[in-house]
Amino acid sequence: MATMKIELVEEVPSTNEYIRRYLSGGENVVVCAKRQSAGKGTKGRTFLSEEGGVYLSALTFYQDLSSREAFRVMMHAAVAVCKTLEHFGCSPEIKWPNDVLVNGRKACGILIENILEGDKLKASVVGIGLNVQNDVSALNGIAFSLNEVVPAVSAEEVRNVLLQNLNKQTSFSDYQRYVRLGQVTVEENGESYDAVVLGVLEDGRLQIQVDGRERTLSSAEIRRIS
Ligand code: BTN
């Protein structure tokens, strides 16, 4: 990501929605909010966005990027979050494709909305919500908040480290380093089966082993890692 304009706002419904006003400008921009009144999650869910967390969206324009390369955008966001959590002493892991976990619990949400033009990726909106000092107790123990490891850390400090990491190049080996391998349950096309994650291919597909045979997955939900 090249040098970018950063806009700080107190509250917006959703930074992913707010940032769309910059789509016609062609300039990379990041919008950071202290809280969101209608944070968007994946699959039409809402994302709890109370003050104390980091909520940002980065709009990036591409010159000549094939839509087949969209995985790189996702990889970059997940790695930037992992490096940020490591900076604060955590040991993050990626649950393919881009859920970042600490101690088996979700440490952040990533919502990527791509703007396509033909078979090209014209721009992407990468929305990241990271739990820092916000209360995640309503999420029934499935969420991790950074204040569990660094009690006094502020959302602003975390946001600044995350912005630095988003601005750095990411390699595929960075991503591989964080991906959690091993036993999982896969949910695919309404079916669920046990598998072993062997790795991720450079195009983003997941390599698994099911009943002794290797397979690759382009999309599926990884439900459980034991
Ligand atoms: C998920 O469901 O895990 C993805 C949640 C993504 C939340 C972030 S917070 C900043 C940006 N603005 C939004 O409305 N959503 C994303």
PDB file of N, CA and C and ligand atoms in Angstrom, residues 12-18 31 33 36 38-49 54-58 98-99 106 108-113 125-130, ligand 1:
ATOM      1  N   VAL A  12     -19.327   6.678  12.777  1.00  0.00           N
ATOM      2  CA  VAL A  12     -20.084   6.558  11.522  1.00  0.00           C
ATOM      3  C   VAL A  12     -20.863   5.245  11.637  1.00  0.00           C
ATOM      4  N   PRO A  13     -21.889   5.048  10.808  1.00  0.00           N
ATOM      5  CA  PRO A  13     -22.564   3.749  10.857  1.00  0.00           C
ATOM      6  C   PRO A  13     -21.565   2.623  10.589  1.00  0.00           C
ATOM      7  N   SER A  14     -20.810   2.750   9.494  1.00  0.00           N
ATOM      8  CA  SER A  14     -19.838   1.715   9.125  1.00  0.00           C
ATOM      9  C   SER A  14     -18.727   2.376   8.318  1.00  0.00           C
ATOM     10  N   THR A  15     -17.480   2.156   8.681  1.00  0.00           N
ATOM     11  CA  THR A  15     -16.373   2.766   7.910  1.00  0.00           C
ATOM     12  C   THR A  15     -16.337   2.189   6.496  1.00  0.00           C
ATOM     13  N   ASN A  16     -16.742   0.921   6.335  1.00  0.00           N
ATOM     14  CA  ASN A  16     -16.765   0.328   4.980  1.00  0.00           C
ATOM     15  C   ASN A  16     -17.756   1.066   4.078  1.00  0.00           C
ATOM     16  N   GLU A  17     -18.857   1.525   4.653  1.00  0.00           N
ATOM     17  CA  GLU A  17     -19.843   2.276   3.865  1.00  0.00           C
ATOM     18  C   GLU A  17     -19.388   3.714   3.671  1.00  0.00           C
ATOM     19  N   TYR A  18     -18.929   4.324   4.743  1.00  0.00           N
ATOM     20  CA  TYR A  18     -18.512   5.739   4.714  1.00  0.00           C
ATOM     21  C   TYR A  18     -17.427   5.982   3.647  1.00  0.00           C
ATOM     22  N   VAL A  31     -10.033   5.250   6.543  1.00  0.00           N
ATOM     23  CA  VAL A  31     -10.945   5.924   7.478  1.00  0.00           C
ATOM     24  C   VAL A  31     -10.949   5.120   8.777  1.00  0.00           C
ATOM     25  N   ALA A  33     -12.551   4.980  12.723  1.00  0.00           N
ATOM     26  CA  ALA A  33     -13.623   5.505  13.586  1.00  0.00           C
ATOM     27  C   ALA A  33     -13.387   5.057  15.025  1.00  0.00           C
ATOM     28  N   GLN A  36     -18.646   2.527  15.770  1.00  0.00           N
ATOM     29  CA  GLN A  36     -19.576   2.454  14.633  1.00  0.00           C
ATOM     30  C   GLN A  36     -20.966   2.143  15.180  1.00  0.00           C
ATOM     31  N   ALA A  38     -23.436   0.983  13.188  1.00  0.00           N
ATOM     32  CA  ALA A  38     -24.001  -0.157  12.441  1.00  0.00           C
ATOM     33  C   ALA A  38     -22.875  -0.905  11.729  1.00  0.00           C
ATOM     34  N   GLY A  39     -21.904  -1.363  12.532  1.00  0.00           N
ATOM     35  CA  GLY A  39     -20.751  -2.085  11.971  1.00  0.00           C
ATOM     36  C   GLY A  39     -21.211  -3.307  11.197  1.00  0.00           C
ATOM     37  N   LYS A  40     -20.610  -3.499  10.031  1.00  0.00           N
ATOM     38  CA  LYS A  40     -21.009  -4.616   9.169  1.00  0.00           C
ATOM     39  C   LYS A  40     -20.051  -5.788   9.340  1.00  0.00           C
ATOM     40  N   GLY A  41     -20.610  -6.976   9.483  1.00  0.00           N
ATOM     41  CA  GLY A  41     -19.797  -8.182   9.512  1.00  0.00           C
ATOM     42  C   GLY A  41     -19.969  -8.953   8.218  1.00  0.00           C
ATOM     43  N   THR A  42     -19.384 -10.116   8.142  1.00  0.00           N
ATOM     44  CA  THR A  42     -19.551 -10.950   6.953  1.00  0.00           C
ATOM     45  C   THR A  42     -20.945 -11.571   6.976  1.00  0.00           C
ATOM     46  N   LYS A  43     -21.372 -12.058   5.830  1.00  0.00           N
ATOM     47  CA  LYS A  43     -22.662 -12.759   5.666  1.00  0.00           C
ATOM     48  C   LYS A  43     -23.839 -11.959   6.218  1.00  0.00           C
ATOM     49  N   GLY A  44     -23.793 -10.628   6.064  1.00  0.00           N
ATOM     50  CA  GLY A  44     -24.909  -9.776   6.480  1.00  0.00           C
ATOM     51  C   GLY A  44     -25.048  -9.605   7.985  1.00  0.00           C
ATOM     52  N   ARG A  45     -24.064 -10.099   8.736  1.00  0.00           N
ATOM     53  CA  ARG A  45     -24.152  -9.954  10.200  1.00  0.00           C
ATOM     54  C   ARG A  45     -23.756  -8.541  10.605  1.00  0.00           C
ATOM     55  N   THR A  46     -24.119  -8.168  11.848  1.00  0.00           N
ATOM     56  CA  THR A  46     -23.643  -6.881  12.358  1.00  0.00           C
ATOM     57  C   THR A  46     -22.353  -7.138  13.141  1.00  0.00           C
ATOM     58  N   PHE A  47     -21.555  -6.099  13.286  1.00  0.00           N
ATOM     59  CA  PHE A  47     -20.292  -6.227  14.018  1.00  0.00           C
ATOM     60  C   PHE A  47     -20.319  -5.232  15.177  1.00  0.00           C
ATOM     61  N   LEU A  48     -20.297  -5.765  16.383  1.00  0.00           N
ATOM     62  CA  LEU A  48     -20.326  -4.945  17.591  1.00  0.00           C
ATOM     63  C   LEU A  48     -19.128  -3.981  17.575  1.00  0.00           C
ATOM     64  N   SER A  49     -19.395  -2.686  17.668  1.00  0.00           N
ATOM     65  CA  SER A  49     -18.318  -1.712  17.443  1.00  0.00           C
ATOM     66  C   SER A  49     -18.332  -0.612  18.493  1.00  0.00           C
ATOM     67  N   VAL A  54     -10.593  -0.897  17.594  1.00  0.00           N
ATOM     68  CA  VAL A  54     -10.081  -0.239  16.390  1.00  0.00           C
ATOM     69  C   VAL A  54     -11.023  -0.622  15.248  1.00  0.00           C
ATOM     70  N   TYR A  55     -11.543   0.393  14.562  1.00  0.00           N
ATOM     71  CA  TYR A  55     -12.451   0.149  13.437  1.00  0.00           C
ATOM     72  C   TYR A  55     -11.941   0.978  12.270  1.00  0.00           C
ATOM     73  N   LEU A  56     -11.429   0.323  11.267  1.00  0.00           N
ATOM     74  CA  LEU A  56     -10.918   1.098  10.132  1.00  0.00           C
ATOM     75  C   LEU A  56     -11.209   0.404   8.819  1.00  0.00           C
ATOM     76  N   SER A  57     -11.256   1.226   7.779  1.00  0.00           N
ATOM     77  CA  SER A  57     -11.391   0.707   6.417  1.00  0.00           C
ATOM     78  C   SER A  57     -10.327   1.360   5.561  1.00  0.00           C
ATOM     79  N   ALA A  58      -9.693   0.546   4.716  1.00  0.00           N
ATOM     80  CA  ALA A  58      -8.665   1.053   3.803  1.00  0.00           C
ATOM     81  C   ALA A  58      -9.158   0.843   2.378  1.00  0.00           C
ATOM     82  N   ASN A  98      -9.214 -15.935   6.500  1.00  0.00           N
ATOM     83  CA  ASN A  98      -8.688 -14.708   7.112  1.00  0.00           C
ATOM     84  C   ASN A  98      -9.259 -14.404   8.496  1.00  0.00           C
ATOM     85  N   ASP A  99      -9.610 -15.436   9.232  1.00  0.00           N
ATOM     86  CA  ASP A  99     -10.006 -15.188  10.629  1.00  0.00           C
ATOM     87  C   ASP A  99      -8.754 -15.212  11.487  1.00  0.00           C
ATOM     88  N   LYS A 106     -11.617 -15.378  18.425  1.00  0.00           N
ATOM     89  CA  LYS A 106     -11.530 -14.404  17.343  1.00  0.00           C
ATOM     90  C   LYS A 106     -11.051 -13.045  17.871  1.00  0.00           C
ATOM     91  N   CYS A 108     -10.246 -10.412  15.776  1.00  0.00           N
ATOM     92  CA  CYS A 108     -10.623  -9.296  14.908  1.00  0.00           C
ATOM     93  C   CYS A 108     -11.577  -9.784  13.839  1.00  0.00           C
ATOM     94  N   GLY A 109     -12.240  -8.848  13.200  1.00  0.00           N
ATOM     95  CA  GLY A 109     -13.087  -9.181  12.052  1.00  0.00           C
ATOM     96  C   GLY A 109     -12.535  -8.480  10.833  1.00  0.00           C
ATOM     97  N   ILE A 110     -12.550  -9.143   9.709  1.00  0.00           N
ATOM     98  CA  ILE A 110     -12.079  -8.535   8.456  1.00  0.00           C
ATOM     99  C   ILE A 110     -13.195  -8.686   7.420  1.00  0.00           C
ATOM    100  N   LEU A 111     -13.597  -7.563   6.868  1.00  0.00           N
ATOM    101  CA  LEU A 111     -14.632  -7.571   5.828  1.00  0.00           C
ATOM    102  C   LEU A 111     -14.074  -6.888   4.587  1.00  0.00           C
ATOM    103  N   ILE A 112     -13.901  -7.665   3.529  1.00  0.00           N
ATOM    104  CA  ILE A 112     -13.306  -7.123   2.299  1.00  0.00           C
ATOM    105  C   ILE A 112     -14.376  -7.008   1.233  1.00  0.00           C
ATOM    106  N   GLU A 113     -14.474  -5.822   0.652  1.00  0.00           N
ATOM    107  CA  GLU A 113     -15.425  -5.607  -0.436  1.00  0.00           C
ATOM    108  C   GLU A 113     -14.627  -5.148  -1.652  1.00  0.00           C
ATOM    109  N   VAL A 125     -12.023  -2.411  -0.612  1.00  0.00           N
ATOM    110  CA  VAL A 125     -12.243  -1.813   0.705  1.00  0.00           C
ATOM    111  C   VAL A 125     -11.967  -2.920   1.715  1.00  0.00           C
ATOM    112  N   VAL A 126     -10.929  -2.699   2.524  1.00  0.00           N
ATOM    113  CA  VAL A 126     -10.569  -3.683   3.545  1.00  0.00           C
ATOM    114  C   VAL A 126     -10.991  -3.114   4.893  1.00  0.00           C
ATOM    115  N   GLY A 127     -12.004  -3.705   5.491  1.00  0.00           N
ATOM    116  CA  GLY A 127     -12.489  -3.242   6.794  1.00  0.00           C
ATOM    117  C   GLY A 127     -11.972  -4.154   7.891  1.00  0.00           C
ATOM    118  N   ILE A 128     -11.401  -3.539   8.908  1.00  0.00           N
ATOM    119  CA  ILE A 128     -10.834  -4.327  10.015  1.00  0.00           C
ATOM    120  C   ILE A 128     -11.389  -3.803  11.338  1.00  0.00           C
ATOM    121  N   GLY A 129     -11.875  -4.704  12.148  1.00  0.00           N
ATOM    122  CA  GLY A 129     -12.326  -4.357  13.503  1.00  0.00           C
ATOM    123  C   GLY A 129     -11.532  -5.197  14.487  1.00  0.00           C
ATOM    124  N   LEU A 130     -10.831  -4.530  15.386  1.00  0.00           N
ATOM    125  CA  LEU A 130      -9.944  -5.241  16.322  1.00  0.00           C
ATOM    126  C   LEU A 130     -10.351  -4.905  17.753  1.00  0.00           C
TER     127      LEU A 130
HETATM  128  C1  BTN B   1     -16.605 -10.282  10.469  1.00  0.00           C
HETATM  129  O1  BTN B   1     -17.814 -10.556  10.435  1.00  0.00           O
HETATM  130  O2  BTN B   1     -15.803 -10.991  11.076  1.00  0.00           O
HETATM  131  C2  BTN B   1     -16.081  -9.079   9.768  1.00  0.00           C
HETATM  132  C3  BTN B   1     -16.249  -7.843  10.606  1.00  0.00           C
HETATM  133  C4  BTN B   1     -15.582  -6.614  10.005  1.00  0.00           C
HETATM  134  C5  BTN B   1     -15.723  -5.408  10.886  1.00  0.00           C
HETATM  135  C6  BTN B   1     -15.005  -4.210  10.366  1.00  0.00           C
HETATM  136  S1  BTN B   1     -14.969  -2.899  11.544  1.00  0.00           S
HETATM  137  C7  BTN B   1     -14.418  -1.788  10.332  1.00  0.00           C
HETATM  138  C8  BTN B   1     -15.172  -2.102   9.063  1.00  0.00           C
HETATM  139  N1  BTN B   1     -16.439  -1.430   9.034  1.00  0.00           N
HETATM  140  C9  BTN B   1     -17.468  -2.270   9.082  1.00  0.00           C
HETATM  141  O3  BTN B   1     -18.676  -1.929   9.091  1.00  0.00           O
HETATM  142  N2  BTN B   1     -17.038  -3.528   9.148  1.00  0.00           N
HETATM  143  C10 BTN B   1     -15.589  -3.587   9.106  1.00  0.00           C
END
